[in-house]
């Protein structure tokens, strides 16, 4: 990245953002959009190559099929933001026109219990304006003859604003415009978070290079490292890195139509990737928390688990060749797999922006906008994100999302 620096210009900022990937950059950009915010912003990113962050390993899709209405609304805003990127970014001629490749997500249920969950979810989604459609096995087979539906009871798909979008481009433009508008990005690591004498507020952060930088408010946008960052301030947050495997493969005989992002009942998912290639994702059943720097690939998982499952579901995928594969980390909220956003109840200038599990890319527009509102006004003004507050963890008030991937 051009102009990398590790030293901040000032000794004090109104807002310090820990983590400069998609969530940190969305927040910084939305702050620069708001004429009521006049403060100085410092984004601290420990690795400007972004090599190991979740944002770099994403599958970059969005869906409307959630069971929590708020998650549907959040994705609807994402769809609007992506499809009107240039106008959201002030009509900047350099900003590309983006679209969503709406092949849809196809949830497949092989039990009556899960079929009932899909039926209930469809009602919630339809009430929120999403175009989710339920399909029985015959309808699925007629629309997508390549599926084996012998064990399937019901499917659920939405082909409006649901599919692939170019998350990397949005991230790039947020960061670029934020910097042009005066946000400072530095390559450095926050190694300590210091409270005031009374212990009631975050006063400053200590950088790996030794400087101590004061802040008015601090945003924890550190992805799978969220718990490490919170612990620096004496706070616990139930977010942990969990491995997610992705494979890109080429089919000897490509399918004759777009493959929806198909969520097999086993949890393995596979989707269209263009040019006769497909993207498959999955994770081991035991799914343990891993070290932040553990990106080792389990090669047997593809051979023994993922491939047999997709080749059973789509027999045409018996003849394929893997082109590339990678391991990424979800920042998994182990409590309820949903975001944790907003202030800590006691340390009120410590703002969470964490725990996005497998849906943070599509949530970045609404979460960045909401966090910027909170930092500016002390309240949410567009979409009320308060159900995602930190306090719910102690109240054991889970937002149970039944449509997880
Ligand atoms: C395989 C995979 C597939 C996915 N697919 C999808 C999808 O299809 N759709 C979707 O919506 N979401 C998807 N996600 C989830 C999505 O990618 C993430 O939720 C999102 O990228 C999270 O962004 P973030 O900015 O919170 O975290 P990250 O991208 O992890 O960024 C956190 C940043 O903080 C920095 N940092 C950490 N600690 C410090 C520190 N102490 N000092 C300074 N910097 C620090 C890190 O270096 C990092 O750059 C997927 C994730 C994975 C892994």
GROMACS .gro file of C-alpha atoms and ligand atoms in nm:
model
  458
    1UNK     CA    1   0.000   0.000   0.000
    2UNK     CA    2   0.137   0.343  -0.098
    3UNK     CA    3   0.249   0.576   0.181
    4UNK     CA    4   0.276   0.315   0.459
    5UNK     CA    5   0.383   0.468   0.785
    6UNK     CA    6   0.399   0.339   1.138
    7UNK     CA    7   0.407   0.667   1.327
    8UNK     CA    8   0.097   0.877   1.383
    9UNK     CA    9   0.123   1.249   1.313
   10UNK     CA   10  -0.044   1.347   1.641
   11UNK     CA   11  -0.036   1.238   2.003
   12UNK     CA   12  -0.412   1.246   2.039
   13UNK     CA   13  -0.719   1.153   1.828
   14UNK     CA   14  -1.093   1.175   1.879
   15UNK     CA   15  -1.140   0.821   1.749
   16UNK     CA   16  -0.887   0.540   1.733
   17UNK     CA   17  -0.988   0.232   1.533
   18UNK     CA   18  -0.798  -0.087   1.613
   19UNK     CA   19  -0.798  -0.285   1.286
   20UNK     CA   20  -0.807  -0.136   0.939
   21UNK     CA   21  -0.982  -0.410   0.738
   22UNK     CA   22  -1.340  -0.386   0.617
   23UNK     CA   23  -1.515  -0.303   0.948
   24UNK     CA   24  -1.257  -0.049   1.061
   25UNK     CA   25  -1.250   0.113   0.717
   26UNK     CA   26  -1.628   0.123   0.687
   27UNK     CA   27  -1.653   0.299   1.023
   28UNK     CA   28  -1.378   0.547   0.937
   29UNK     CA   29  -1.537   0.622   0.600
   30UNK     CA   30  -1.887   0.671   0.742
   31UNK     CA   31  -1.744   0.910   1.001
   32UNK     CA   32  -1.595   1.121   0.721
   33UNK     CA   33  -1.937   1.124   0.555
   34UNK     CA   34  -2.106   1.279   0.854
   35UNK     CA   35  -2.097   1.659   0.862
   36UNK     CA   36  -2.176   1.647   1.237
   37UNK     CA   37  -1.847   1.469   1.304
   38UNK     CA   38  -1.542   1.696   1.300
   39UNK     CA   39  -1.296   1.482   1.489
   40UNK     CA   40  -0.962   1.332   1.398
   41UNK     CA   41  -0.947   0.962   1.320
   42UNK     CA   42  -0.655   0.721   1.346
   43UNK     CA   43  -0.682   0.367   1.207
   44UNK     CA   44  -0.414   0.133   1.340
   45UNK     CA   45  -0.355  -0.183   1.134
   46UNK     CA   46  -0.093  -0.436   1.241
   47UNK     CA   47  -0.045  -0.579   0.890
   48UNK     CA   48  -0.117  -0.363   0.588
   49UNK     CA   49  -0.068  -0.661   0.358
   50UNK     CA   50  -0.399  -0.780   0.513
   51UNK     CA   51  -0.266  -1.129   0.458
   52UNK     CA   52  -0.432  -1.305   0.750
   53UNK     CA   53  -0.746  -1.100   0.817
   54UNK     CA   54  -1.095  -1.242   0.758
   55UNK     CA   55  -1.163  -0.982   0.490
   56UNK     CA   56  -0.887  -1.127   0.271
   57UNK     CA   57  -1.025  -1.482   0.298
   58UNK     CA   58  -1.393  -1.413   0.248
   59UNK     CA   59  -1.622  -1.579  -0.005
   60UNK     CA   60  -1.781  -1.238  -0.066
   61UNK     CA   61  -2.148  -1.320  -0.085
   62UNK     CA   62  -2.459  -1.165   0.061
   63UNK     CA   63  -2.798  -1.311   0.139
   64UNK     CA   64  -3.137  -1.202   0.260
   65UNK     CA   65  -3.209  -1.541   0.411
   66UNK     CA   66  -3.163  -1.484   0.783
   67UNK     CA   67  -3.401  -1.577   1.062
   68UNK     CA   68  -3.344  -1.254   1.257
   69UNK     CA   69  -3.529  -0.967   1.089
   70UNK     CA   70  -3.256  -0.719   1.179
   71UNK     CA   71  -3.003  -0.928   0.985
   72UNK     CA   72  -3.234  -0.915   0.682
   73UNK     CA   73  -3.254  -0.535   0.708
   74UNK     CA   74  -2.876  -0.512   0.741
   75UNK     CA   75  -2.829  -0.711   0.420
   76UNK     CA   76  -3.092  -0.505   0.240
   77UNK     CA   77  -2.886  -0.197   0.314
   78UNK     CA   78  -2.576  -0.380   0.190
   79UNK     CA   79  -2.753  -0.455  -0.139
   80UNK     CA   80  -2.857  -0.093  -0.179
   81UNK     CA   81  -2.506   0.028  -0.093
   82UNK     CA   82  -2.332  -0.207  -0.336
   83UNK     CA   83  -2.571  -0.144  -0.627
   84UNK     CA   84  -2.546   0.232  -0.579
   85UNK     CA   85  -2.184   0.245  -0.468
   86UNK     CA   86  -2.088   0.549  -0.674
   87UNK     CA   87  -2.377   0.762  -0.558
   88UNK     CA   88  -2.319   0.655  -0.196
   89UNK     CA   89  -1.960   0.766  -0.245
   90UNK     CA   90  -2.056   1.115  -0.349
   91UNK     CA   91  -2.073   1.050  -0.725
   92UNK     CA   92  -1.695   1.003  -0.740
   93UNK     CA   93  -1.633   0.916  -1.109
   94UNK     CA   94  -1.346   0.685  -1.019
   95UNK     CA   95  -1.573   0.454  -0.819
   96UNK     CA   96  -1.681   0.152  -1.025
   97UNK     CA   97  -2.037   0.044  -1.088
   98UNK     CA   98  -2.095  -0.279  -0.901
   99UNK     CA   99  -2.371  -0.532  -0.916
  100UNK     CA  100  -2.473  -0.844  -0.726
  101UNK     CA  101  -2.457  -1.174  -0.908
  102UNK     CA  102  -2.787  -1.298  -0.772
  103UNK     CA  103  -2.765  -1.673  -0.815
  104UNK     CA  104  -2.930  -1.702  -0.472
  105UNK     CA  105  -2.855  -1.922  -0.173
  106UNK     CA  106  -3.024  -2.264  -0.185
  107UNK     CA  107  -3.078  -2.404   0.165
  108UNK     CA  108  -3.159  -2.775   0.146
  109UNK     CA  109  -3.346  -2.949   0.428
  110UNK     CA  110  -3.332  -3.327   0.465
  111UNK     CA  111  -3.549  -3.348   0.779
  112UNK     CA  112  -3.898  -3.229   0.864
  113UNK     CA  113  -3.751  -3.034   1.154
  114UNK     CA  114  -3.518  -2.830   0.935
  115UNK     CA  115  -3.789  -2.788   0.671
  116UNK     CA  116  -4.006  -2.630   0.941
  117UNK     CA  117  -3.722  -2.391   1.026
  118UNK     CA  118  -3.700  -2.291   0.658
  119UNK     CA  119  -4.077  -2.232   0.646
  120UNK     CA  120  -4.063  -2.007   0.952
  121UNK     CA  121  -3.760  -1.821   0.821
  122UNK     CA  122  -3.933  -1.764   0.487
  123UNK     CA  123  -4.223  -1.591   0.662
  124UNK     CA  124  -3.989  -1.359   0.852
  125UNK     CA  125  -3.791  -1.282   0.536
  126UNK     CA  126  -4.102  -1.225   0.324
  127UNK     CA  127  -4.245  -0.989   0.589
  128UNK     CA  128  -3.920  -0.790   0.566
  129UNK     CA  129  -3.956  -0.771   0.187
  130UNK     CA  130  -3.716  -1.047   0.080
  131UNK     CA  131  -3.815  -1.266  -0.216
  132UNK     CA  132  -3.749  -1.604  -0.055
  133UNK     CA  133  -3.926  -1.894  -0.219
  134UNK     CA  134  -3.979  -2.244  -0.083
  135UNK     CA  135  -3.940  -2.530  -0.330
  136UNK     CA  136  -4.037  -2.895  -0.298
  137UNK     CA  137  -3.797  -3.156  -0.440
  138UNK     CA  138  -3.979  -3.174  -0.777
  139UNK     CA  139  -3.961  -2.797  -0.818
  140UNK     CA  140  -3.593  -2.799  -0.725
  141UNK     CA  141  -3.522  -3.074  -0.978
  142UNK     CA  142  -3.714  -2.891  -1.251
  143UNK     CA  143  -3.525  -2.565  -1.194
  144UNK     CA  144  -3.184  -2.726  -1.125
  145UNK     CA  145  -3.176  -3.072  -1.286
  146UNK     CA  146  -2.816  -3.134  -1.174
  147UNK     CA  147  -2.908  -3.178  -0.804
  148UNK     CA  148  -2.963  -3.514  -0.643
  149UNK     CA  149  -3.271  -3.447  -0.429
  150UNK     CA  150  -3.346  -3.804  -0.320
  151UNK     CA  151  -3.307  -3.718   0.051
  152UNK     CA  152  -3.441  -3.361   0.030
  153UNK     CA  153  -3.767  -3.252   0.194
  154UNK     CA  154  -3.762  -2.883   0.111
  155UNK     CA  155  -3.545  -2.610  -0.038
  156UNK     CA  156  -3.542  -2.237   0.015
  157UNK     CA  157  -3.398  -1.984  -0.230
  158UNK     CA  158  -3.405  -1.612  -0.297
  159UNK     CA  159  -3.272  -1.476  -0.624
  160UNK     CA  160  -3.304  -1.108  -0.549
  161UNK     CA  161  -2.995  -0.934  -0.407
  162UNK     CA  162  -2.848  -1.262  -0.296
  163UNK     CA  163  -2.518  -1.391  -0.429
  164UNK     CA  164  -2.166  -1.271  -0.510
  165UNK     CA  165  -2.053  -0.907  -0.490
  166UNK     CA  166  -1.710  -0.747  -0.506
  167UNK     CA  167  -1.636  -0.689  -0.138
  168UNK     CA  168  -1.269  -0.617  -0.210
  169UNK     CA  169  -1.364  -0.319  -0.430
  170UNK     CA  170  -1.590  -0.169  -0.163
  171UNK     CA  171  -1.319  -0.217   0.101
  172UNK     CA  172  -1.063  -0.055  -0.127
  173UNK     CA  173  -1.281   0.247  -0.197
  174UNK     CA  174  -1.374   0.304   0.167
  175UNK     CA  175  -1.008   0.300   0.264
  176UNK     CA  176  -0.900   0.517  -0.027
  177UNK     CA  177  -1.165   0.783   0.023
  178UNK     CA  178  -1.126   0.781   0.399
  179UNK     CA  179  -0.754   0.854   0.361
  180UNK     CA  180  -0.821   1.126   0.105
  181UNK     CA  181  -1.057   1.287   0.355
  182UNK     CA  182  -0.793   1.297   0.625
  183UNK     CA  183  -0.822   0.965   0.808
  184UNK     CA  184  -0.475   0.852   0.910
  185UNK     CA  185  -0.390   0.484   0.859
  186UNK     CA  186  -0.073   0.356   1.022
  187UNK     CA  187   0.087   0.014   1.015
  188UNK     CA  188   0.147  -0.062   1.379
  189UNK     CA  189   0.004  -0.282   1.649
  190UNK     CA  190  -0.193  -0.184   1.957
  191UNK     CA  191  -0.024  -0.375   2.239
  192UNK     CA  192  -0.191  -0.209   2.541
  193UNK     CA  193  -0.506  -0.012   2.614
  194UNK     CA  194  -0.473   0.225   2.907
  195UNK     CA  195  -0.756   0.345   3.129
  196UNK     CA  196  -0.776   0.678   3.313
  197UNK     CA  197  -0.688   0.695   3.683
  198UNK     CA  198  -1.047   0.623   3.788
  199UNK     CA  199  -1.054   0.323   3.552
  200UNK     CA  200  -1.376   0.447   3.392
  201UNK     CA  201  -1.255   0.538   3.044
  202UNK     CA  202  -1.002   0.436   2.782
  203UNK     CA  203  -0.743   0.710   2.785
  204UNK     CA  204  -0.481   0.592   2.539
  205UNK     CA  205  -0.330   0.302   2.349
  206UNK     CA  206   0.030   0.190   2.347
  207UNK     CA  207   0.176   0.096   2.010
  208UNK     CA  208   0.424  -0.183   1.947
  209UNK     CA  209   0.673   0.087   1.849
  210UNK     CA  210   0.638   0.237   2.197
  211UNK     CA  211   0.433   0.554   2.143
  212UNK     CA  212   0.134   0.620   2.366
  213UNK     CA  213  -0.152   0.782   2.174
  214UNK     CA  214  -0.451   0.938   2.350
  215UNK     CA  215  -0.807   0.888   2.227
  216UNK     CA  216  -1.158   1.015   2.290
  217UNK     CA  217  -1.320   0.688   2.181
  218UNK     CA  218  -1.179   0.352   2.078
  219UNK     CA  219  -1.330   0.107   1.830
  220UNK     CA  220  -1.235  -0.260   1.851
  221UNK     CA  221  -1.241  -0.370   1.485
  222UNK     CA  222  -0.977  -0.636   1.524
  223UNK     CA  223  -1.165  -0.932   1.374
  224UNK     CA  224  -1.061  -1.274   1.506
  225UNK     CA  225  -0.827  -1.094   1.750
  226UNK     CA  226  -1.121  -0.914   1.913
  227UNK     CA  227  -1.084  -1.094   2.245
  228UNK     CA  228  -0.711  -1.017   2.263
  229UNK     CA  229  -0.782  -0.649   2.204
  230UNK     CA  230  -1.068  -0.643   2.459
  231UNK     CA  231  -0.850  -0.815   2.717
  232UNK     CA  232  -0.599  -0.530   2.687
  233UNK     CA  233  -0.873  -0.311   2.834
  234UNK     CA  234  -0.964  -0.569   3.098
  235UNK     CA  235  -1.278  -0.685   2.915
  236UNK     CA  236  -1.385  -1.030   2.799
  237UNK     CA  237  -1.571  -1.084   2.472
  238UNK     CA  238  -1.668  -1.434   2.350
  239UNK     CA  239  -1.512  -1.406   2.004
  240UNK     CA  240  -1.267  -1.669   1.884
  241UNK     CA  241  -1.090  -1.760   1.560
  242UNK     CA  242  -1.241  -2.063   1.388
  243UNK     CA  243  -1.098  -2.217   1.071
  244UNK     CA  244  -1.295  -2.213   0.749
  245UNK     CA  245  -1.168  -2.395   0.439
  246UNK     CA  246  -1.232  -2.277   0.084
  247UNK     CA  247  -1.160  -2.461  -0.241
  248UNK     CA  248  -1.190  -2.339  -0.599
  249UNK     CA  249  -1.232  -2.619  -0.849
  250UNK     CA  250  -1.293  -2.658  -1.220
  251UNK     CA  251  -1.554  -2.906  -1.337
  252UNK     CA  252  -1.471  -3.127  -1.637
  253UNK     CA  253  -1.830  -3.069  -1.746
  254UNK     CA  254  -1.956  -2.733  -1.615
  255UNK     CA  255  -2.321  -2.703  -1.516
  256UNK     CA  256  -2.554  -2.559  -1.779
  257UNK     CA  257  -2.683  -2.283  -1.551
  258UNK     CA  258  -2.570  -2.081  -1.251
  259UNK     CA  259  -2.523  -2.285  -0.938
  260UNK     CA  260  -2.685  -2.116  -0.637
  261UNK     CA  261  -2.477  -2.102  -0.321
  262UNK     CA  262  -2.600  -2.441  -0.213
  263UNK     CA  263  -2.597  -2.523   0.158
  264UNK     CA  264  -2.601  -2.899   0.179
  265UNK     CA  265  -2.767  -3.035   0.497
  266UNK     CA  266  -2.417  -3.147   0.603
  267UNK     CA  267  -2.309  -2.781   0.621
  268UNK     CA  268  -2.073  -2.803   0.320
  269UNK     CA  269  -2.156  -2.529   0.070
  270UNK     CA  270  -2.073  -2.481  -0.297
  271UNK     CA  271  -2.147  -2.204  -0.543
  272UNK     CA  272  -2.097  -2.061  -0.887
  273UNK     CA  273  -1.759  -1.894  -0.935
  274UNK     CA  274  -1.767  -1.819  -1.309
  275UNK     CA  275  -1.585  -1.966  -1.609
  276UNK     CA  276  -1.669  -2.328  -1.528
  277UNK     CA  277  -1.519  -2.293  -1.179
  278UNK     CA  278  -1.696  -2.336  -0.844
  279UNK     CA  279  -1.623  -2.238  -0.486
  280UNK     CA  280  -1.675  -2.483  -0.203
  281UNK     CA  281  -1.648  -2.416   0.170
  282UNK     CA  282  -1.666  -2.613   0.490
  283UNK     CA  283  -1.525  -2.679   0.834
  284UNK     CA  284  -1.466  -2.977   1.062
  285UNK     CA  285  -1.759  -3.085   1.281
  286UNK     CA  286  -1.572  -3.032   1.607
  287UNK     CA  287  -1.482  -2.674   1.499
  288UNK     CA  288  -1.242  -2.578   1.776
  289UNK     CA  289  -1.108  -2.229   1.844
  290UNK     CA  290  -0.760  -2.203   1.694
  291UNK     CA  291  -0.455  -1.981   1.742
  292UNK     CA  292  -0.468  -1.652   1.551
  293UNK     CA  293  -0.171  -1.757   1.340
  294UNK     CA  294  -0.283  -2.115   1.265
  295UNK     CA  295  -0.373  -2.132   0.896
  296UNK     CA  296  -0.264  -2.492   0.833
  297UNK     CA  297  -0.475  -2.673   0.574
  298UNK     CA  298  -0.621  -3.016   0.644
  299UNK     CA  299  -0.587  -3.167   0.295
  300UNK     CA  300  -0.768  -3.488   0.391
  301UNK     CA  301  -1.082  -3.286   0.469
  302UNK     CA  302  -1.144  -3.217   0.101
  303UNK     CA  303  -1.074  -3.571  -0.010
  304UNK     CA  304  -1.265  -3.748   0.267
  305UNK     CA  305  -1.544  -3.506   0.348
  306UNK     CA  306  -1.620  -3.204   0.130
  307UNK     CA  307  -1.576  -3.350  -0.217
  308UNK     CA  308  -1.772  -3.673  -0.152
  309UNK     CA  309  -2.059  -3.462  -0.017
  310UNK     CA  310  -2.079  -3.226  -0.314
  311UNK     CA  311  -2.029  -3.509  -0.564
  312UNK     CA  312  -2.323  -3.690  -0.406
  313UNK     CA  313  -2.536  -3.377  -0.419
  314UNK     CA  314  -2.427  -3.285  -0.773
  315UNK     CA  315  -2.303  -3.602  -0.949
  316UNK     CA  316  -2.149  -3.391  -1.229
  317UNK     CA  317  -1.890  -3.287  -0.970
  318UNK     CA  318  -1.739  -3.633  -0.961
  319UNK     CA  319  -1.496  -3.514  -1.230
  320UNK     CA  320  -1.329  -3.196  -1.111
  321UNK     CA  321  -0.984  -3.049  -1.048
  322UNK     CA  322  -0.901  -2.831  -0.748
  323UNK     CA  323  -0.732  -2.509  -0.864
  324UNK     CA  324  -0.668  -2.336  -0.532
  325UNK     CA  325  -0.756  -2.359  -0.166
  326UNK     CA  326  -0.713  -2.153   0.148
  327UNK     CA  327  -0.783  -2.135   0.518
  328UNK     CA  328  -0.943  -1.829   0.670
  329UNK     CA  329  -1.067  -1.743   1.018
  330UNK     CA  330  -1.419  -1.653   1.118
  331UNK     CA  331  -1.431  -1.417   1.417
  332UNK     CA  332  -1.688  -1.645   1.573
  333UNK     CA  333  -1.915  -1.511   1.842
  334UNK     CA  334  -1.936  -1.832   2.044
  335UNK     CA  335  -2.242  -1.702   2.233
  336UNK     CA  336  -2.491  -1.661   1.947
  337UNK     CA  337  -2.290  -1.622   1.622
  338UNK     CA  338  -2.413  -1.266   1.578
  339UNK     CA  339  -2.244  -0.931   1.591
  340UNK     CA  340  -2.144  -0.761   1.915
  341UNK     CA  341  -2.169  -0.389   1.850
  342UNK     CA  342  -2.172  -0.069   2.054
  343UNK     CA  343  -2.026   0.047   2.385
  344UNK     CA  344  -1.913  -0.152   2.684
  345UNK     CA  345  -2.166  -0.084   2.963
  346UNK     CA  346  -1.903   0.052   3.204
  347UNK     CA  347  -1.607   0.146   2.988
  348UNK     CA  348  -1.833   0.353   2.768
  349UNK     CA  349  -1.579   0.487   2.523
  350UNK     CA  350  -1.474   0.131   2.430
  351UNK     CA  351  -1.687   0.042   2.128
  352UNK     CA  352  -1.724  -0.317   2.008
  353UNK     CA  353  -1.744  -0.400   1.638
  354UNK     CA  354  -1.692  -0.771   1.664
  355UNK     CA  355  -1.808  -1.129   1.622
  356UNK     CA  356  -1.936  -1.122   1.265
  357UNK     CA  357  -1.876  -1.494   1.215
  358UNK     CA  358  -1.953  -1.575   0.848
  359UNK     CA  359  -2.158  -1.271   0.753
  360UNK     CA  360  -1.943  -0.968   0.831
  361UNK     CA  361  -1.863  -0.865   0.477
  362UNK     CA  362  -2.226  -0.800   0.389
  363UNK     CA  363  -2.282  -0.638   0.729
  364UNK     CA  364  -1.999  -0.389   0.687
  365UNK     CA  365  -2.209  -0.107   0.534
  366UNK     CA  366  -2.478  -0.110   0.804
  367UNK     CA  367  -2.233  -0.177   1.088
  368UNK     CA  368  -1.994   0.097   0.980
  369UNK     CA  369  -2.279   0.343   0.937
  370UNK     CA  370  -2.430   0.251   1.276
  371UNK     CA  371  -2.096   0.265   1.458
  372UNK     CA  372  -2.023   0.607   1.306
  373UNK     CA  373  -2.365   0.724   1.429
  374UNK     CA  374  -2.292   0.594   1.775
  375UNK     CA  375  -1.952   0.766   1.783
  376UNK     CA  376  -2.108   1.094   1.668
  377UNK     CA  377  -2.441   1.106   1.852
  378UNK     CA  378  -2.427   0.836   2.119
  379UNK     CA  379  -2.726   0.669   1.950
  380UNK     CA  380  -2.819   0.483   1.631
  381UNK     CA  381  -3.012   0.699   1.387
  382UNK     CA  382  -3.074   0.488   1.075
  383UNK     CA  383  -3.106   0.125   1.179
  384UNK     CA  384  -3.128   0.040   1.549
  385UNK     CA  385  -2.837  -0.195   1.616
  386UNK     CA  386  -2.891  -0.202   1.992
  387UNK     CA  387  -3.017  -0.566   1.990
  388UNK     CA  388  -2.653  -0.653   1.913
  389UNK     CA  389  -2.530  -0.484   2.231
  390UNK     CA  390  -2.264  -0.637   2.453
  391UNK     CA  391  -2.504  -0.649   2.752
  392UNK     CA  392  -2.709  -0.928   2.594
  393UNK     CA  393  -2.427  -1.172   2.663
  394UNK     CA  394  -2.464  -1.126   3.040
  395UNK     CA  395  -2.842  -1.119   3.020
  396UNK     CA  396  -2.813  -1.452   2.828
  397UNK     CA  397  -3.042  -1.290   2.573
  398UNK     CA  398  -2.919  -1.461   2.256
  399UNK     CA  399  -3.017  -1.349   1.908
  400UNK     CA  400  -3.057  -1.697   1.772
  401UNK     CA  401  -2.981  -1.698   1.403
  402UNK     CA  402  -3.114  -2.022   1.258
  403UNK     CA  403  -2.982  -1.962   0.907
  404UNK     CA  404  -2.611  -2.001   0.967
  405UNK     CA  405  -2.334  -2.106   0.735
  406LIG     C1  406  -1.363  -1.832   0.456
  406LIG     C2  407  -1.452  -1.716   0.488
  406LIG     C3  408  -1.563  -1.692   0.409
  406LIG     C4  409  -1.646  -1.583   0.436
  406LIG     N1  410  -1.751  -1.558   0.354
  406LIG     C5  411  -1.831  -1.452   0.378
  406LIG     C6  412  -1.936  -1.420   0.289
  406LIG     O1  413  -1.956  -1.487   0.187
  406LIG     N2  414  -2.015  -1.314   0.319
  406LIG     C7  415  -1.997  -1.238   0.430
  406LIG     O2  416  -2.073  -1.144   0.453
  406LIG     N3  417  -1.894  -1.264   0.515
  406LIG     C8  418  -1.812  -1.368   0.492
  406LIG     N4  419  -1.710  -1.395   0.577
  406LIG     C9  420  -1.693  -1.314   0.697
  406LIG    C10  421  -1.627  -1.181   0.666
  406LIG     O3  422  -1.520  -1.200   0.577
  406LIG    C11  423  -1.579  -1.118   0.797
  406LIG     O4  424  -1.687  -1.115   0.889
  406LIG    C12  425  -1.529  -0.976   0.778
  406LIG     O5  426  -1.428  -0.972   0.678
  406LIG    C13  427  -1.474  -0.924   0.910
  406LIG     O6  428  -1.405  -0.802   0.890
  406LIG     P1  429  -1.329  -0.733   1.011
  406LIG     O7  430  -1.277  -0.605   0.961
  406LIG     O8  431  -1.418  -0.736   1.131
  406LIG     O9  432  -1.212  -0.836   1.049
  406LIG     P2  433  -1.073  -0.867   0.976
  406LIG    O10  434  -1.091  -0.866   0.829
  406LIG    O11  435  -1.017  -0.990   1.034
  406LIG    O12  436  -0.984  -0.743   1.014
  406LIG    C14  437  -0.935  -0.721   1.144
  406LIG    C15  438  -0.807  -0.642   1.130
  406LIG    O13  439  -0.762  -0.602   1.260
  406LIG    C16  440  -0.622  -0.606   1.259
  406LIG     N5  441  -0.576  -0.613   1.402
  406LIG    C17  442  -0.606  -0.709   1.491
  406LIG     N6  443  -0.550  -0.681   1.610
  406LIG    C18  444  -0.485  -0.564   1.596
  406LIG    C19  445  -0.406  -0.484   1.684
  406LIG     N7  446  -0.386  -0.520   1.812
  406LIG     N8  447  -0.352  -0.370   1.636
  406LIG    C20  448  -0.372  -0.331   1.507
  406LIG     N9  449  -0.445  -0.406   1.419
  406LIG    C21  450  -0.501  -0.519   1.463
  406LIG    C22  451  -0.588  -0.731   1.179
  406LIG    O14  452  -0.456  -0.727   1.130
  406LIG    C23  453  -0.694  -0.726   1.070
  406LIG    O15  454  -0.648  -0.665   0.951
  406LIG    C24  455  -1.621  -1.500   0.550
  406LIG    C25  456  -1.508  -1.524   0.629
  406LIG    C26  457  -1.423  -1.630   0.599
  406LIG    C27  458  -1.301  -1.652   0.684
   0.00000   0.00000   0.00000
